[in-house]
Amino acid sequence: MPVVVKKRLLDLIQDDHQNYYELVSFFLDGNIANIEKEKKSINLLKKELEQVCLDDVDFPDQIGDIKHWYLEENKKTGNAYQDYISRRQLSGQREYFKNIGQAFEFLIKVSPIKKVDGSWLYSIVNYWNDPAFHDLILIYLEELGLGSAKSNHVCIYDDLLRVLGLDDFELFLDDEYYHHAAIQLALGYAPPDFIPEIVGFNFGYEKLPLHLLITNGFVA
């Protein structure tokens, strides 16, 4: 390996990475060993978890209550969507994007997250021989498109940005827009100690969101 490349890798590994963009670049660098990424993920996740406030978290205390809670939350989202549709049918204003410029801005600002979609489940494939993780692995494979680039979620978003001529604008984003992307990648390289956090993140991320129903209905 050339000396210049070795120095760059050493700098990346030893760097404190004070911003999220650098962390995202670190995790996505294929030349850096996974063990180094695991160390970085532990440090980042510990810092992030220290800032989490659970006082206002609406989540069941008992495992047996989770399914009912989940179904009720989806029902609330469905009702909120129907309310939104009713307002729009009564000549209500768009509530998400007032014009196409705002929609394009949104697509650019969420692109760092969309470009690492599913990454939080990366480490779960290490437990392929444990049936308890098969559903999570299937979710991860679906994120990857089940072997088809046309169905790969990241490729789909990249294609969307390219078609709209928005594929270079993410380079001008403030660092805050790389925050969640860094967390997702950190979860993807986290050791087994963080499996509960990975499962919890997946549970929350995959829960039916109102904005998905609205934007898929083209009535944003």
Tab-separated table of C-alpha atoms in Angstrom:
chain	number	residue	atom	x	y	z
A	1	MET	CA	0.000	0.000	0.000
A	2	PRO	CA	1.440	3.433	-0.954
A	3	VAL	CA	2.740	5.565	1.920
A	4	VAL	CA	0.295	8.363	1.087
A	5	VAL	CA	-2.660	5.990	1.327
A	6	LYS	CA	-1.388	4.530	4.603
A	7	LYS	CA	-1.043	8.017	6.080
A	8	ARG	CA	-4.560	8.946	4.996
A	9	LEU	CA	-6.030	5.809	6.555
A	10	LEU	CA	-4.093	6.384	9.771
A	11	ASP	CA	-5.353	9.970	9.921
A	12	LEU	CA	-8.925	8.805	9.415
A	13	ILE	CA	-8.657	6.195	12.160
A	14	GLN	CA	-6.985	8.478	14.698
A	15	ASP	CA	-9.036	11.577	13.907
A	16	ASP	CA	-11.638	12.566	16.498
A	17	HIS	CA	-14.065	13.459	13.684
A	18	GLN	CA	-15.638	16.518	15.194
A	19	ASN	CA	-18.437	16.697	12.635
A	20	TYR	CA	-20.989	14.233	11.323
A	21	TYR	CA	-20.000	14.548	7.672
A	22	GLU	CA	-16.517	13.276	8.523
A	23	LEU	CA	-18.032	10.405	10.491
A	24	VAL	CA	-20.212	9.407	7.546
A	25	SER	CA	-17.181	9.507	5.258
A	26	PHE	CA	-15.229	7.421	7.762
A	27	PHE	CA	-17.872	4.693	7.981
A	28	LEU	CA	-18.327	4.585	4.201
A	29	ASP	CA	-14.606	4.282	3.480
A	30	GLY	CA	-14.039	0.729	2.271
A	31	ASN	CA	-10.318	0.916	3.016
A	32	ILE	CA	-10.854	1.201	6.768
A	33	ALA	CA	-11.089	-2.047	8.726
A	34	ASN	CA	-14.410	-2.918	10.341
A	35	ILE	CA	-12.761	-3.213	13.745
A	36	GLU	CA	-11.804	0.465	13.568
A	37	LYS	CA	-15.327	1.374	12.524
A	38	GLU	CA	-16.670	-0.625	15.451
A	39	LYS	CA	-14.500	1.365	17.867
A	40	LYS	CA	-15.711	4.617	16.355
A	41	SER	CA	-19.329	3.461	16.475
A	42	ILE	CA	-19.089	2.643	20.181
A	43	ASN	CA	-17.770	6.110	21.003
A	44	LEU	CA	-20.389	7.873	18.904
A	45	LEU	CA	-23.352	5.827	20.120
A	46	LYS	CA	-22.390	6.219	23.765
A	47	LYS	CA	-22.239	9.993	23.339
A	48	GLU	CA	-25.564	10.066	21.510
A	49	LEU	CA	-27.309	7.830	24.051
A	50	GLU	CA	-26.152	10.059	26.896
A	51	GLN	CA	-28.196	12.861	25.342
A	52	VAL	CA	-31.396	10.843	24.965
A	53	CYS	CA	-34.259	11.824	27.260
A	54	LEU	CA	-36.760	9.017	27.835
A	55	ASP	CA	-39.206	11.026	29.935
A	56	ASP	CA	-41.571	11.722	27.052
A	57	VAL	CA	-41.168	8.430	25.201
A	58	ASP	CA	-44.537	6.800	24.565
A	59	PHE	CA	-43.661	3.120	24.512
A	60	PRO	CA	-45.049	0.107	26.418
A	61	ASP	CA	-43.178	-1.110	29.472
A	62	GLN	CA	-44.211	-4.709	28.848
A	63	ILE	CA	-43.199	-6.717	25.774
A	64	GLY	CA	-46.657	-8.260	25.555
A	65	ASP	CA	-48.208	-4.824	25.022
A	66	ILE	CA	-46.018	-3.824	22.082
A	67	LYS	CA	-48.101	-5.411	19.313
A	68	HIS	CA	-51.310	-3.685	20.467
A	69	TRP	CA	-49.463	-0.377	20.822
A	70	TYR	CA	-47.971	-0.763	17.350
A	71	LEU	CA	-51.342	-1.452	15.729
A	72	GLU	CA	-52.937	1.467	17.560
A	73	GLU	CA	-50.175	3.812	16.433
A	74	ASN	CA	-50.662	2.737	12.820
A	75	LYS	CA	-54.392	3.284	13.206
A	76	LYS	CA	-53.759	6.819	14.490
A	77	THR	CA	-51.525	7.491	11.498
A	78	GLY	CA	-54.204	6.188	9.133
A	79	ASN	CA	-56.827	8.413	10.749
A	80	ALA	CA	-54.521	11.432	10.538
A	81	TYR	CA	-54.029	10.719	6.843
A	82	GLN	CA	-57.773	10.560	6.237
A	83	ASP	CA	-58.174	13.864	8.075
A	84	TYR	CA	-55.521	15.388	5.850
A	85	ILE	CA	-57.213	14.089	2.704
A	86	SER	CA	-60.505	15.562	3.895
A	87	ARG	CA	-58.913	18.967	4.433
A	88	ARG	CA	-57.378	18.910	0.965
A	89	GLN	CA	-60.670	17.869	-0.637
A	90	LEU	CA	-62.266	20.876	1.055
A	91	SER	CA	-59.747	23.125	-0.743
A	92	GLY	CA	-57.264	23.072	2.110
A	93	GLN	CA	-53.718	24.216	1.416
A	94	ARG	CA	-50.766	21.903	0.970
A	95	GLU	CA	-49.190	21.439	4.390
A	96	TYR	CA	-45.828	19.913	3.555
A	97	PHE	CA	-44.532	21.739	0.494
A	98	LYS	CA	-45.960	24.993	-0.822
A	99	ASN	CA	-44.140	24.684	-4.132
A	100	ILE	CA	-41.785	22.433	-6.085
A	101	GLY	CA	-38.759	24.341	-4.818
A	102	GLN	CA	-39.536	23.353	-1.237
A	103	ALA	CA	-40.017	19.745	-2.317
A	104	PHE	CA	-36.629	19.745	-4.053
A	105	GLU	CA	-35.015	21.292	-0.979
A	106	PHE	CA	-36.459	18.503	1.151
A	107	LEU	CA	-35.132	15.829	-1.212
A	108	ILE	CA	-31.649	17.317	-0.973
A	109	LYS	CA	-31.669	17.698	2.809
A	110	VAL	CA	-32.734	14.104	3.479
A	111	SER	CA	-30.328	12.658	0.912
A	112	PRO	CA	-27.539	11.858	3.432
A	113	ILE	CA	-30.009	9.656	5.324
A	114	LYS	CA	-31.492	8.089	2.213
A	115	LYS	CA	-28.041	7.196	0.924
A	116	VAL	CA	-27.385	4.942	3.917
A	117	ASP	CA	-30.887	3.472	4.067
A	118	GLY	CA	-30.924	0.169	5.925
A	119	SER	CA	-27.317	0.486	7.064
A	120	TRP	CA	-28.251	0.185	10.742
A	121	LEU	CA	-28.954	-3.525	10.142
A	122	TYR	CA	-25.603	-4.299	8.526
A	123	SER	CA	-24.088	-6.048	11.551
A	124	ILE	CA	-27.180	-8.225	12.026
A	125	VAL	CA	-26.127	-10.408	9.087
A	126	ASN	CA	-23.377	-11.744	11.358
A	127	TYR	CA	-26.106	-13.696	13.152
A	128	TRP	CA	-27.499	-15.366	10.029
A	129	ASN	CA	-27.532	-18.766	11.724
A	130	ASP	CA	-29.802	-17.564	14.545
A	131	PRO	CA	-33.515	-17.732	13.576
A	132	ALA	CA	-34.272	-14.882	15.987
A	133	PHE	CA	-32.592	-12.463	13.570
A	134	HIS	CA	-34.025	-13.763	10.298
A	135	ASP	CA	-36.787	-11.145	10.069
A	136	LEU	CA	-34.289	-8.328	10.574
A	137	ILE	CA	-31.953	-9.821	7.987
A	138	LEU	CA	-34.844	-10.045	5.532
A	139	ILE	CA	-35.610	-6.361	6.108
A	140	TYR	CA	-31.960	-5.557	5.423
A	141	LEU	CA	-31.962	-7.603	2.221
A	142	GLU	CA	-35.137	-5.852	1.081
A	143	GLU	CA	-33.424	-2.504	1.671
A	144	LEU	CA	-30.680	-3.754	-0.645
A	145	GLY	CA	-33.241	-4.719	-3.266
A	146	LEU	CA	-32.932	-8.486	-2.815
A	147	GLY	CA	-30.060	-8.507	-5.286
A	148	SER	CA	-31.616	-6.127	-7.810
A	149	ALA	CA	-30.109	-2.664	-8.216
A	150	LYS	CA	-33.458	-1.408	-9.518
A	151	SER	CA	-35.023	-2.268	-6.164
A	152	ASN	CA	-32.116	-1.129	-4.005
A	153	HIS	CA	-33.399	1.770	-1.899
A	154	VAL	CA	-30.173	3.754	-2.129
A	155	CYS	CA	-29.953	3.277	-5.897
A	156	ILE	CA	-33.572	4.336	-6.295
A	157	TYR	CA	-32.917	7.570	-4.425
A	158	ASP	CA	-29.697	8.225	-6.311
A	159	ASP	CA	-31.583	7.784	-9.580
A	160	LEU	CA	-34.306	10.166	-8.402
A	161	LEU	CA	-31.795	12.887	-7.546
A	162	ARG	CA	-29.973	12.365	-10.829
A	163	VAL	CA	-33.162	12.600	-12.906
A	164	LEU	CA	-34.141	15.814	-11.107
A	165	GLY	CA	-30.648	17.275	-11.436
A	166	LEU	CA	-30.175	17.401	-7.669
A	167	ASP	CA	-27.366	14.886	-7.249
A	168	ASP	CA	-24.584	17.387	-6.432
A	169	PHE	CA	-26.398	19.727	-4.056
A	170	GLU	CA	-25.830	17.584	-0.947
A	171	LEU	CA	-22.208	18.756	-0.945
A	172	PHE	CA	-23.436	22.160	0.220
A	173	LEU	CA	-25.490	20.897	3.158
A	174	ASP	CA	-24.787	21.947	6.729
A	175	ASP	CA	-23.288	19.286	8.965
A	176	GLU	CA	-26.527	18.757	10.912
A	177	TYR	CA	-28.040	16.952	7.919
A	178	TYR	CA	-25.449	14.191	8.296
A	179	HIS	CA	-26.289	13.590	11.962
A	180	HIS	CA	-28.806	10.774	11.525
A	181	ALA	CA	-26.792	9.215	8.713
A	182	ALA	CA	-23.800	8.968	11.053
A	183	ILE	CA	-25.949	7.323	13.728
A	184	GLN	CA	-27.377	4.787	11.292
A	185	LEU	CA	-23.912	3.850	10.067
A	186	ALA	CA	-22.634	3.626	13.636
A	187	LEU	CA	-25.416	1.184	14.474
A	188	GLY	CA	-24.419	-0.827	11.421
A	189	TYR	CA	-20.915	-1.320	12.786
A	190	ALA	CA	-21.866	-1.606	16.452
A	191	PRO	CA	-20.907	-4.703	18.492
A	192	PRO	CA	-23.480	-7.155	19.949
A	193	ASP	CA	-23.902	-4.983	23.056
A	194	PHE	CA	-25.945	-2.600	20.916
A	195	ILE	CA	-28.372	-5.149	19.457
A	196	PRO	CA	-31.252	-3.781	21.615
A	197	GLU	CA	-30.589	-0.289	20.233
A	198	ILE	CA	-30.441	-1.630	16.675
A	199	VAL	CA	-33.736	-3.484	17.082
A	200	GLY	CA	-35.341	-0.469	18.728
A	201	PHE	CA	-34.129	1.876	16.010
A	202	ASN	CA	-35.474	-0.438	13.330
A	203	PHE	CA	-38.809	-0.667	15.118
A	204	GLY	CA	-39.180	3.093	15.248
A	205	TYR	CA	-37.837	3.749	11.763
A	206	GLU	CA	-40.062	1.196	10.067
A	207	LYS	CA	-43.238	2.318	11.851
A	208	LEU	CA	-45.785	3.743	9.413
A	209	PRO	CA	-45.216	7.528	9.186
A	210	LEU	CA	-47.833	10.071	8.145
A	211	HIS	CA	-45.527	11.822	5.703
A	212	LEU	CA	-45.053	8.590	3.726
A	213	LEU	CA	-48.788	8.207	3.154
A	214	ILE	CA	-49.129	11.846	2.158
A	215	THR	CA	-46.164	12.014	-0.204
A	216	ASN	CA	-47.033	8.678	-1.821
A	217	GLY	CA	-50.484	10.077	-2.446
A	218	PHE	CA	-48.995	13.134	-4.195
A	219	VAL	CA	-51.040	15.490	-2.059
A	220	ALA	CA	-48.251	16.964	0.062
